[in-house]
Coordinates of C-alpha atoms and ligand atoms in Angstrom, one line a residue:
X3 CA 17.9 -0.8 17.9
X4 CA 17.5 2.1 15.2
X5 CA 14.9 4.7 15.5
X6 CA 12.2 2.9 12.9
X7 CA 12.4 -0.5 14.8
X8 CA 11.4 1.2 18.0
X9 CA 8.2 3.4 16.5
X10 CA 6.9 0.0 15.1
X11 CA 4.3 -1.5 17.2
X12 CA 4.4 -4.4 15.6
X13 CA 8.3 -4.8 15.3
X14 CA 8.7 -8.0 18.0
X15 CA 6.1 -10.1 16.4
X16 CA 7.4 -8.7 12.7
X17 CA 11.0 -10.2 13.9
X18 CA 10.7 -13.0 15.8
X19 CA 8.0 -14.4 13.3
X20 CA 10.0 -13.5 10.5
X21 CA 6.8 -11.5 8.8
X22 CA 9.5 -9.4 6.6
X23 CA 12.8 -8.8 7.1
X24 CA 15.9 -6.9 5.6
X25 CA 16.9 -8.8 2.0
X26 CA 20.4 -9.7 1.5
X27 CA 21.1 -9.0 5.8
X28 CA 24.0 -11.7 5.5
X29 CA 26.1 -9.1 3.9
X30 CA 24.3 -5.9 5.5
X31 CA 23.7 -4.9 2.1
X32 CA 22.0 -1.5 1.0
X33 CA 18.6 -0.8 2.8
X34 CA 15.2 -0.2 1.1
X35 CA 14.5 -3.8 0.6
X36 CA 12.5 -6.4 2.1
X37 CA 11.9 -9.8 1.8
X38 CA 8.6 -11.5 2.7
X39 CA 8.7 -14.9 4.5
X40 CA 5.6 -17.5 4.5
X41 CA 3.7 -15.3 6.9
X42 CA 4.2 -12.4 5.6
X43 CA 3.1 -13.3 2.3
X44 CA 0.5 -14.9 3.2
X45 CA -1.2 -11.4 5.0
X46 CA -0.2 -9.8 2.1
X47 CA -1.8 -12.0 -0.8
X48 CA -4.7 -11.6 1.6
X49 CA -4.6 -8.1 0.9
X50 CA -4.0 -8.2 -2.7
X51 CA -6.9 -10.7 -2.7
X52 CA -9.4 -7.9 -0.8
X53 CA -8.0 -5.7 -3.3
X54 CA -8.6 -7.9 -6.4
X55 CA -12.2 -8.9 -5.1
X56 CA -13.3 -4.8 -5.1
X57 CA -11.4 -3.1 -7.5
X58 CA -11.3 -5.8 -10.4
X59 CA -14.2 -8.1 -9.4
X60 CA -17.1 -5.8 -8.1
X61 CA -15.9 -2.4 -9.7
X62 CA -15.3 -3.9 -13.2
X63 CA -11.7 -2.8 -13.8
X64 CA -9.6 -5.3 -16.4
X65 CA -6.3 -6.7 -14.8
X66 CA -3.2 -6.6 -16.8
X67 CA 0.5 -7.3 -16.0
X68 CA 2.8 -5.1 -17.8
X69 CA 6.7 -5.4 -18.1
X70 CA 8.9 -4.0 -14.8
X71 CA 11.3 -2.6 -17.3
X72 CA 10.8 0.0 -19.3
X73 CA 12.4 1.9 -22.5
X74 CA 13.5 5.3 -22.2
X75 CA 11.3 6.8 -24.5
X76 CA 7.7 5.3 -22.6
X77 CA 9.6 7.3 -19.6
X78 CA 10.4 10.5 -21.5
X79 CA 7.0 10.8 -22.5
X80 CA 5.4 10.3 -19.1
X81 CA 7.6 13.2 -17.6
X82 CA 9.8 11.2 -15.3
X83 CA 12.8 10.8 -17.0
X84 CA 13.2 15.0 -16.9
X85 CA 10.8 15.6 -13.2
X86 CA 11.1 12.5 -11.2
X87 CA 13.1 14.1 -8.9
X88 CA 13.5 14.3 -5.6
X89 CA 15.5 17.7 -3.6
X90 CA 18.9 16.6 -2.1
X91 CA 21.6 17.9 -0.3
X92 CA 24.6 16.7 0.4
X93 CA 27.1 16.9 3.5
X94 CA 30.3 18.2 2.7
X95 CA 32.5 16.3 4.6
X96 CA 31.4 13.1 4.5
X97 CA 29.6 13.2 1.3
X98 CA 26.8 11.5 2.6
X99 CA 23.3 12.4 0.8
X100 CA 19.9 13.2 2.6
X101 CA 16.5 14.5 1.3
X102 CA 16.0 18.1 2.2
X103 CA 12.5 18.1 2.7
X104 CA 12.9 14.9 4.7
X105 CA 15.0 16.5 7.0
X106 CA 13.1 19.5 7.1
X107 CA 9.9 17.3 8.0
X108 CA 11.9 15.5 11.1
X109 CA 12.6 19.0 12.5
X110 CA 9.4 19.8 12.6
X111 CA 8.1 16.5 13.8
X112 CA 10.5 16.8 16.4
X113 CA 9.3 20.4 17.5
X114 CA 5.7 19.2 16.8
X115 CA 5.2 22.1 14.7
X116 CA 2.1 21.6 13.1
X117 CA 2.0 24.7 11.1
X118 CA 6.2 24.4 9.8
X119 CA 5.2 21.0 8.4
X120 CA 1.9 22.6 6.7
X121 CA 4.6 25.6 5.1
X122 CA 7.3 22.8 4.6
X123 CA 4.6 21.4 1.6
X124 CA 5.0 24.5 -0.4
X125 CA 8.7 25.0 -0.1
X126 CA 10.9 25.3 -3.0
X127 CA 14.6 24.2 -3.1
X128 CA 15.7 27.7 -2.2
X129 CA 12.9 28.0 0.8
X130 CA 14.1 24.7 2.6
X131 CA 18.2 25.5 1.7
X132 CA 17.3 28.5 3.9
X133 CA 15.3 27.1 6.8
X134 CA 18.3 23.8 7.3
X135 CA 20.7 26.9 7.5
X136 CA 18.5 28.7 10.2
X137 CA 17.7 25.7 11.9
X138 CA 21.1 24.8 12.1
X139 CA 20.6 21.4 10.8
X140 CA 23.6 19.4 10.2
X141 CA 24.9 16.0 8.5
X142 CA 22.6 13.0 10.3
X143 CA 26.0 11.4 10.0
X144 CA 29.2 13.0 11.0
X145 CA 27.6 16.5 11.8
X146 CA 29.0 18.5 9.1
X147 CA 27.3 21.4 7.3
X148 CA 25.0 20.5 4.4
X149 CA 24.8 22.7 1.5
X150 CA 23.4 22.8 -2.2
X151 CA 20.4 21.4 -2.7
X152 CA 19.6 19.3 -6.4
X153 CA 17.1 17.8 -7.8
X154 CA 17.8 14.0 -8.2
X155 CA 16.4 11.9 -10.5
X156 CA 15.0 8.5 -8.6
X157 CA 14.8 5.8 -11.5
X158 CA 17.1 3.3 -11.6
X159 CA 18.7 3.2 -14.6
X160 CA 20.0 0.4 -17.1
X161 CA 20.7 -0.5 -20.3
X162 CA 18.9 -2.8 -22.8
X163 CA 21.4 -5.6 -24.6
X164 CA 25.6 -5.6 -24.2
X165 CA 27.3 -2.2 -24.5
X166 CA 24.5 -0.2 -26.3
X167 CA 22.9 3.2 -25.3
X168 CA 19.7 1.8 -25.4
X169 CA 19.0 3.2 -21.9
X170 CA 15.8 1.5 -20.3
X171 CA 14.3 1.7 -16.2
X172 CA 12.9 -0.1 -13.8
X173 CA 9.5 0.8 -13.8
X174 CA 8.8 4.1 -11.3
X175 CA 5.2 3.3 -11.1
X176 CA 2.9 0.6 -12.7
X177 CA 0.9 2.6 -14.4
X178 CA 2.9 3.2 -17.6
X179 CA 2.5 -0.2 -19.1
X180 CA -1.3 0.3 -18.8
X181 CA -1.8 3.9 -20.4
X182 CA 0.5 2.3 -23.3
X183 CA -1.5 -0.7 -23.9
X184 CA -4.6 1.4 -23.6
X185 CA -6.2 1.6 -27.5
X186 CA -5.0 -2.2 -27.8
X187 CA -6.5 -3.2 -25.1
X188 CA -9.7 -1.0 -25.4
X189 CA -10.3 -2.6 -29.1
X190 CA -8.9 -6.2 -28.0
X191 CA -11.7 -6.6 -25.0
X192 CA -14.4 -4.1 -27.4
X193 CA -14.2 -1.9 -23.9
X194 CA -16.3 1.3 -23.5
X195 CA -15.6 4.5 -21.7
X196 CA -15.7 4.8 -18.7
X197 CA -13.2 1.8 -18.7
X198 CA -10.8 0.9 -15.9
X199 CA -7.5 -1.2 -16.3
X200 CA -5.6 -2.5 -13.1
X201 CA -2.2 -3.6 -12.4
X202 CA -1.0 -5.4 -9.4
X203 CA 3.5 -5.3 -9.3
X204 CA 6.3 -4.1 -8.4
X205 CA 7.8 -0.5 -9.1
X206 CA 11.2 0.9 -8.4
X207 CA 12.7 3.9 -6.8
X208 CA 16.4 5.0 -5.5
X209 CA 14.9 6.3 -2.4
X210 CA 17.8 8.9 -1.3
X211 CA 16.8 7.9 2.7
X212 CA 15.2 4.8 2.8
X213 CA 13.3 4.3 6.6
X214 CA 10.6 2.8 8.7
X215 CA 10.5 -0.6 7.0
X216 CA 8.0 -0.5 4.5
X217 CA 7.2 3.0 4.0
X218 CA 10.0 4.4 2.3
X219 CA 11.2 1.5 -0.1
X220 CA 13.3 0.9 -3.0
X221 CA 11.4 -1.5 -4.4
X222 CA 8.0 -1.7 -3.5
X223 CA 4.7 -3.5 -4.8
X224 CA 1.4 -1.2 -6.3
X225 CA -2.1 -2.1 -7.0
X226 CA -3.1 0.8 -9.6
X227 CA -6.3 1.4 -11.2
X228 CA -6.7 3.8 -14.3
X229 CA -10.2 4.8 -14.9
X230 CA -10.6 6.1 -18.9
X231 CA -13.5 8.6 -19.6
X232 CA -14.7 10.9 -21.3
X233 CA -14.9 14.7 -19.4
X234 CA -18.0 15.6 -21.8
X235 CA -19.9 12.7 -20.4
X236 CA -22.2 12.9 -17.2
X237 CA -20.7 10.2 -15.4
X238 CA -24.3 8.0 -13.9
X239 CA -23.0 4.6 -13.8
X240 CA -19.5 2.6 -13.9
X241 CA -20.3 -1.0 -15.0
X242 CA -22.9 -2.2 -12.3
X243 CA -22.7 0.7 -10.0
X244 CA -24.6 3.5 -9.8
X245 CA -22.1 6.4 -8.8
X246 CA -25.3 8.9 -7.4
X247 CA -25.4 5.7 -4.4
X248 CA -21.8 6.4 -3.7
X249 CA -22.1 10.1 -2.5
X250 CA -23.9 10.0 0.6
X251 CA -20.8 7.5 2.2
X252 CA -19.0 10.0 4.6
X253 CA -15.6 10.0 5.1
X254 CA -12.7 12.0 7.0
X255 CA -11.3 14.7 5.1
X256 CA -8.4 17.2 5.4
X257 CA -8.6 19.8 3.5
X258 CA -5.1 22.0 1.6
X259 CA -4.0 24.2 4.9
X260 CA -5.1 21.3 7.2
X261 CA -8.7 21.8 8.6
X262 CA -9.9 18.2 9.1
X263 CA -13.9 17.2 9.5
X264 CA -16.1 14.5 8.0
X265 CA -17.7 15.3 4.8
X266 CA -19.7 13.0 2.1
X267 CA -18.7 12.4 -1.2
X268 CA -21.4 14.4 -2.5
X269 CA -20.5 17.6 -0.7
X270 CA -16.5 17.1 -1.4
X271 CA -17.8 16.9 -5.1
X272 CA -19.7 19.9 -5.2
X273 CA -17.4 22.3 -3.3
X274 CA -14.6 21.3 -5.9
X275 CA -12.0 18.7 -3.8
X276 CA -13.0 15.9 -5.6
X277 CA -12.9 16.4 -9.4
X278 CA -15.4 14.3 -10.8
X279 CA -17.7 11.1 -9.9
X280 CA -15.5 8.4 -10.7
X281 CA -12.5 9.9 -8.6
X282 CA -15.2 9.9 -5.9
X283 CA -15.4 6.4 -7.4
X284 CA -11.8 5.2 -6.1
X285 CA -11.9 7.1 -2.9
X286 CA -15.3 4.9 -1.8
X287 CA -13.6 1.7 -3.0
X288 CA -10.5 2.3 -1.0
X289 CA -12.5 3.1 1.5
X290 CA -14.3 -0.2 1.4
X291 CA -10.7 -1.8 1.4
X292 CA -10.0 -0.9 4.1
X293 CA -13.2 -1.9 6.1
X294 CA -12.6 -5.0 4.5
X295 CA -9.0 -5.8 5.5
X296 CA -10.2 -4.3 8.9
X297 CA -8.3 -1.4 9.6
X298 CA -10.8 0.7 11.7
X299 CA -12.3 4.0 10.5
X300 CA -11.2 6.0 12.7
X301 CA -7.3 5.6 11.8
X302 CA -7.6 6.2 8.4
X303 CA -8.3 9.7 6.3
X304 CA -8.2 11.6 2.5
X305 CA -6.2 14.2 2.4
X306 CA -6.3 17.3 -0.2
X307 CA -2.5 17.3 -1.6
X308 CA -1.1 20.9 -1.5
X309 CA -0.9 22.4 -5.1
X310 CA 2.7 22.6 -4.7
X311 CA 2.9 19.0 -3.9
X312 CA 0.7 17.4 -7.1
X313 CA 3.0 15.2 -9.4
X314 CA 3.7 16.5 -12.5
X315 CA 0.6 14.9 -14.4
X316 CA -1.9 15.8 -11.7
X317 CA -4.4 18.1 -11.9
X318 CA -5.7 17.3 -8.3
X319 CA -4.7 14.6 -5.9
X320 CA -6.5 13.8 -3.0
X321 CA -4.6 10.6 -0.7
X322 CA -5.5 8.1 1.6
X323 CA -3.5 8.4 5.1
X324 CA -3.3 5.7 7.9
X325 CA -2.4 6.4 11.5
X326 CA 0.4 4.6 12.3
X327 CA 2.9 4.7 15.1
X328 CA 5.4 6.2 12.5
X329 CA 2.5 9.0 12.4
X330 CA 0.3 9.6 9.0
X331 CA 1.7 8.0 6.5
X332 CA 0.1 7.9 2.9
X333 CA -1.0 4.4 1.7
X334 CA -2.9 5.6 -1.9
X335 CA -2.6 8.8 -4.3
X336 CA -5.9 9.3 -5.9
X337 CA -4.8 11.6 -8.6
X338 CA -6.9 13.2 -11.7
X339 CA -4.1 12.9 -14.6
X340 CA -6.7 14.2 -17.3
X341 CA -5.6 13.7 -20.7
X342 CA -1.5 14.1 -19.7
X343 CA -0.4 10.5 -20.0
X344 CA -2.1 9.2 -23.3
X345 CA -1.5 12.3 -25.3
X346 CA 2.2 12.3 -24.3
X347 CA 2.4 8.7 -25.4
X348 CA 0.8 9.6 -28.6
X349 CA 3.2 12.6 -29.2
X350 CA 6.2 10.8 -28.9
X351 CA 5.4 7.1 -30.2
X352 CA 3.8 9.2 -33.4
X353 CA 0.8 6.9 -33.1
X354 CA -2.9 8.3 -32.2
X355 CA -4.1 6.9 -29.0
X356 CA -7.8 8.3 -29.5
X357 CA -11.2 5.9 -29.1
X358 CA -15.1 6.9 -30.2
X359 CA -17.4 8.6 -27.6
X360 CA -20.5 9.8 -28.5
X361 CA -20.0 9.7 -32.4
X362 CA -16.5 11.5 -31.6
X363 CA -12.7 10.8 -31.9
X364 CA -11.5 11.9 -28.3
X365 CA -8.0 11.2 -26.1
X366 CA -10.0 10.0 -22.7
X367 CA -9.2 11.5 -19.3
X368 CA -7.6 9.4 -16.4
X369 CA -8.3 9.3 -12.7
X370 CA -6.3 7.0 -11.0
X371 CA -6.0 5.2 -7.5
X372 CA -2.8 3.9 -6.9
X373 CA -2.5 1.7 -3.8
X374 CA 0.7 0.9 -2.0
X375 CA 0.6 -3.1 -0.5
X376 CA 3.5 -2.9 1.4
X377 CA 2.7 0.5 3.1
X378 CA -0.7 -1.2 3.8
X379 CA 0.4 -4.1 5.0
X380 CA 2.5 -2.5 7.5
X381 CA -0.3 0.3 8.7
X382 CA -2.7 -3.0 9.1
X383 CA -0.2 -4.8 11.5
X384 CA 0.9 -1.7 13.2
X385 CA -2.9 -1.2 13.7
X386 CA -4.0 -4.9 14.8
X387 CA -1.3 -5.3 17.6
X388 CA -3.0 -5.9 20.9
X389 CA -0.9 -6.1 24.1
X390 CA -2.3 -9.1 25.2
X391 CA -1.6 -8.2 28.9
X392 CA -4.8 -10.3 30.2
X393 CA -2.8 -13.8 28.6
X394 CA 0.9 -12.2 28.6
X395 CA 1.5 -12.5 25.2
X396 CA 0.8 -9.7 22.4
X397 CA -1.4 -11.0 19.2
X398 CA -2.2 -9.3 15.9
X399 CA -6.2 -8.6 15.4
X400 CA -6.3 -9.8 12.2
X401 CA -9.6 -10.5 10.3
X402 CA -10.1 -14.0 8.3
X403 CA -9.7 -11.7 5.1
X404 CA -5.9 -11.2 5.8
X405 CA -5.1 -13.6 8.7
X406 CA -2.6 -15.9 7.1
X407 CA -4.4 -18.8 8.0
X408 CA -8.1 -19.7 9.4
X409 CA -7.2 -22.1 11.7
X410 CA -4.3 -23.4 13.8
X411 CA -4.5 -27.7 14.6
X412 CA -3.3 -29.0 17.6
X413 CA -3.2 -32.3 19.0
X414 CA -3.6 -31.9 22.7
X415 CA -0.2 -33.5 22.9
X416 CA 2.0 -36.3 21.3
X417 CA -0.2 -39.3 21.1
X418 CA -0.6 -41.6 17.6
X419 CA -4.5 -41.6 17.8
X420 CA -4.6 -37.7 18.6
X421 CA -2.0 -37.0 16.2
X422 CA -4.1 -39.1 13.3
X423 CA -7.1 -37.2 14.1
X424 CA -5.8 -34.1 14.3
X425 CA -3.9 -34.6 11.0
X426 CA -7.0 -36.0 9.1
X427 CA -8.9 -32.4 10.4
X428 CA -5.8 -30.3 8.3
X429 CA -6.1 -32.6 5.5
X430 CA -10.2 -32.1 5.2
X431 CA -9.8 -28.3 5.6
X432 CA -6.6 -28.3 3.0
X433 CA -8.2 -30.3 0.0
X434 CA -11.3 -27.6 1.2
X435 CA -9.3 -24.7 0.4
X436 CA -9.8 -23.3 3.6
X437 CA -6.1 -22.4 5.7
X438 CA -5.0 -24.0 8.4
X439 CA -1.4 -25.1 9.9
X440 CA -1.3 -28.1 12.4
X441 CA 1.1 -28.1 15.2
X442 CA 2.0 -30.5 17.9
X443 CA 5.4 -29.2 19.9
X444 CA 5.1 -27.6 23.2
X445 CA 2.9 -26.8 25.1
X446 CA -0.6 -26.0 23.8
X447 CA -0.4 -22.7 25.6
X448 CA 2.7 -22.1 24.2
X449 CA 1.0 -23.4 20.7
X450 CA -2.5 -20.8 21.1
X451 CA 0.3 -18.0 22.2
X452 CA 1.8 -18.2 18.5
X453 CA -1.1 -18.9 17.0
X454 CA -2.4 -15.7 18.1
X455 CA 0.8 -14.1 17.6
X456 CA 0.2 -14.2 14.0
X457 CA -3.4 -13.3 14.0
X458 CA -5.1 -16.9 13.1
X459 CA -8.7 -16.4 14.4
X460 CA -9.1 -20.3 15.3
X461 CA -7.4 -22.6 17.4
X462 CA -8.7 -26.3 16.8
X463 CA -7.6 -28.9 19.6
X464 CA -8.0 -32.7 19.5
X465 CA -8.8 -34.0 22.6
X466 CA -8.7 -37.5 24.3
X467 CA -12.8 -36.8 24.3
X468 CA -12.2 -35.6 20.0
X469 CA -11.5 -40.1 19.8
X470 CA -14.8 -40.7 21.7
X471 CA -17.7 -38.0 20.8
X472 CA -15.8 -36.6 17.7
X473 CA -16.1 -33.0 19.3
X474 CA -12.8 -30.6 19.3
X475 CA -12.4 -27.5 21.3
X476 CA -12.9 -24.5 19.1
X477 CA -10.6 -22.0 20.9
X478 CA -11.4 -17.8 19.5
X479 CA -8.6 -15.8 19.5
X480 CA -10.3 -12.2 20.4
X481 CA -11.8 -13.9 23.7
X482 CA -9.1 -16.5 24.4
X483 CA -12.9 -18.7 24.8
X484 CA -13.3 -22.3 24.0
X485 CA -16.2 -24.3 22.6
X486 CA -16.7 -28.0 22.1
X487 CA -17.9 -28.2 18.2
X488 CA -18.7 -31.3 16.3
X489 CA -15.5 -32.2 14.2
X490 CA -17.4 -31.8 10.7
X491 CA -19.1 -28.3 11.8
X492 CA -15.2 -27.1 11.5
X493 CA -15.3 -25.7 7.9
Ligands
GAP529 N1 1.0 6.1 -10.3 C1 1.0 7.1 -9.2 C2 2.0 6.9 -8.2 O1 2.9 6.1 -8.3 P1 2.7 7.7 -5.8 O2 2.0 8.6 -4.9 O3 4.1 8.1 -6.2 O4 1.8 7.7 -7.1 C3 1.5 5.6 -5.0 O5 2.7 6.2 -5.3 C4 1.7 4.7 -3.7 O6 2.8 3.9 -3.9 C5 2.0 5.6 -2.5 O7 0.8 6.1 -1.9 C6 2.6 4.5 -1.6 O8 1.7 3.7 -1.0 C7 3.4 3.7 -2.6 N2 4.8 4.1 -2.6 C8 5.4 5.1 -3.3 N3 6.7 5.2 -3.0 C9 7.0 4.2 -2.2 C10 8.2 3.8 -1.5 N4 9.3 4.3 -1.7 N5 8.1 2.7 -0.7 C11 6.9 2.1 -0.4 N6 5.8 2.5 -1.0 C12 5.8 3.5 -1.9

């Protein structure tokens, strides 16, 4: 069993229910991908769903869907074509590659030395080529010495039509398609700043050291919001919401050298952490996503990125962490991109990419909040396993916004009339939109066990009573209690 399986809480029920699992395993082909299977996708479009409903439906933001594959020039002129890079060094023996800091961030796990990982965020290349050789740290493979560190660019590349150089990428992050389609879009839908644009997809990265599942993917799914406005304005209001309500919401804050406390969003925005209203804007609607999909507050924090750390674009980037049993691991980058992205685009495509404000031609700022759904997904089961010890079987505390169904259906056992009944119940709550999966082999112990196991809140059972009073049992997964219910009060 390798190291990630073991620090995932949730890795028996993830297996044996088939949640996700490695793609291509048949032929133990490269790792970094996943495939979802039906429950797995379920919890997720459950997510994405939560995520649709706040960012697009109460914030305001217009959803797009952009291309995964991208020209080389849209790249060149967002940066990551020269600074996409990640620091590698190789083994030289067995050639084998690993990412320095990567490394460097296990040994200090490992020693649970707090203040090396803290330093290991402002390292350059030459910093951590001299603490693997002091530490000693050797291949992970064959245990040969590792030496030269290089900067490695992480897009994968292609090319567009038969034996051209017409080099093109797989997308690094969603985001480009939307700051491109910007002006069209902003005339097309006669939008006003502050406007916000979303994108739900995939994006691509050769990982050097894929690990831990879903946190460290080749190709991965984003939900990213762009928010365009204009840094003269006084930012009151974004569509329907009034931003001044926002700032008293308190959340968990670490600040650059690590000192952790609660703070509001007011406070962050006056002492400088938080650049403006509307980035204080994404971090309470992440926040809110997260209450929604139920992951508990006090697993979840913003963190102030080092200054050494911000992406090339960013002008400040403050991200949302989850506790996991893989440790912190960060879920969101909420990043101030000011002007970078659009004026770049403009500079190389040769086209203005400027809209009115206040009488006045002006390239808009950007902040952004860009969501990873598979690292979510991953820090919500890892967070939602309960042992289970009182009825001997571990569940997954799901809430009905992600479970991947409402209810289970069970006929108490294999009988025509119960079976009927029971049948009639799924159909009702199908053509009612509302989820359900009926079951009737084994036991119905065995049947609440794996309805529990995947987190469905509801067991329904038809009962031999069920043909005579119309009642079912209503079974709750969080108490293991039953209730007799009318049949047509299930809804
Ligand atoms: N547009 C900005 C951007 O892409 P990022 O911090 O590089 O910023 C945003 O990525 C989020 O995407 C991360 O917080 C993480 O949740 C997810 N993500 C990034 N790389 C990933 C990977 N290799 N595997 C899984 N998720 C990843």
């Amino acid at each position: 069993m390798s190291e990630s399986k073991k620090e995932n809480k949730a890795f028996s029920i993830i297996e044996r229910r088939g949640i996700f699992y490695p793609a291509f395993d048949a032929y133990n082909a490269s790792s970094g991908f996943y495939d979802y299977g039906a429950i797995g996708l379920r919890i997720m479009r459950g997510i994405e769903g939560a995520w649709r409903n706040i960012f697009i439906d109460e914030m305001g933001a217009t959803e797009i869907q952009t291309t995964d594959i991208v020209p080389e020039i849209v790249l060149k002129a967002s940066g990551h074509v020269s600074t996409f890079t990640d620091p590698v060094i190789g083994c030289k023996t067995c050639k084998s590659s690993f990412r320095a800091d990567k490394l460097l961030e296990e040994y200090y796990d490992k020693k649970h030395d707090k203040e090396g990982l803290a330093a290991l965020r402002k390292f350059d290349k030459k910093a951590m080529q001299a603490k693997i050789t002091e530490y000693k740290i050797r291949c992970q493979r064959c245990g040969g010495e590792l030496q030269g560190i290089e900067d490695v660019n992480l897009m994968f590349k292609t090319h567009l039509g038969h034996g051209t150089d017409n080099v093109a990428y797989l997308r690094p992050e969603t985001a480009q398609g939307i700051f491109v389609d910007f002006k069209n879009l902003f005339r097309i839908y006669g939008l006003k700043l502050p406007a916000a644009i979303a994108q739900s997809g995939k994006a691509y990265r050769n990982e050097i050291s894929p690990r831990q599942q879903l946190v460290r993917m080749r190709e991965f799914h984003q939900m990213e919001t762009e928010i365009f406005f204009d840094p003269a304005d006084e930012q009151k209001r974004f569509n329907s919401i009034d931003l001044d309500a926002l700032l008293s919401k308190e959340i968990s804050f670490v600040y650059r050298g690590g000192k952790e406390s609660t703070e509001t969003l007011g406070a962050l925005l006056k002492n400088g952490r938080i650049p403006n209203k509307l980035f204080a804007l994404c971090v309470y609607m992440e926040a809110k996503l997260l209450d929604t999909i139920g992951i508990p507050k006090n697993v979840y924090r913003f963190r102030e990125v080092e200054k050494e750390e911000l992406p090339h674009y960013s002008k400040g980037n403050v991200d949302l962490e989850i506790s996991t049993s893989y440790g912190w691991i960060e879920v969101s980058g909420n990043a101030y991109r000011t002007d970078w992205d659009l004026s770049q685009h403009a500079k190389l495509s040769g086209k203005e990419i400027t809209v009115l404000s206040n009488g006045k031609k002006i390239t808009p700022h950007v902040v952004e909040a860009s969501i990873g759904l598979d690292r979510l997904l991953i820090s919500l089961l890892d967070n939602a396993v309960q042992e289970g010890k009182d009825r001997g079987w571990e569940w997954l505390n799901l809430n009905e916004s992600v479970a991947p169904y409402k209810y289970a259906v069970f006929p108490l056992q294999k009988d025509e009339k119960l079976e009927s009944a029971a049948a009639n119940l799924q159909a009702r709550l199908s053509e009612n939109r509302v989820a359900s999966y009926y079951s009737v082999s084994g036991s119905i112990g065995k049947r609440y066990a794996k309805s529990d196991e995947i987190g469905v809140p509801y067991a329904i059972t038809v009962d031999f009573q069920s043909l005579e009073d119309g009642t079912v049992t209503v079974r709750d997964r969080d108490t293991a209690k039953q209730a007799r219910t009318k049949i047509g009060d299930v809804k």
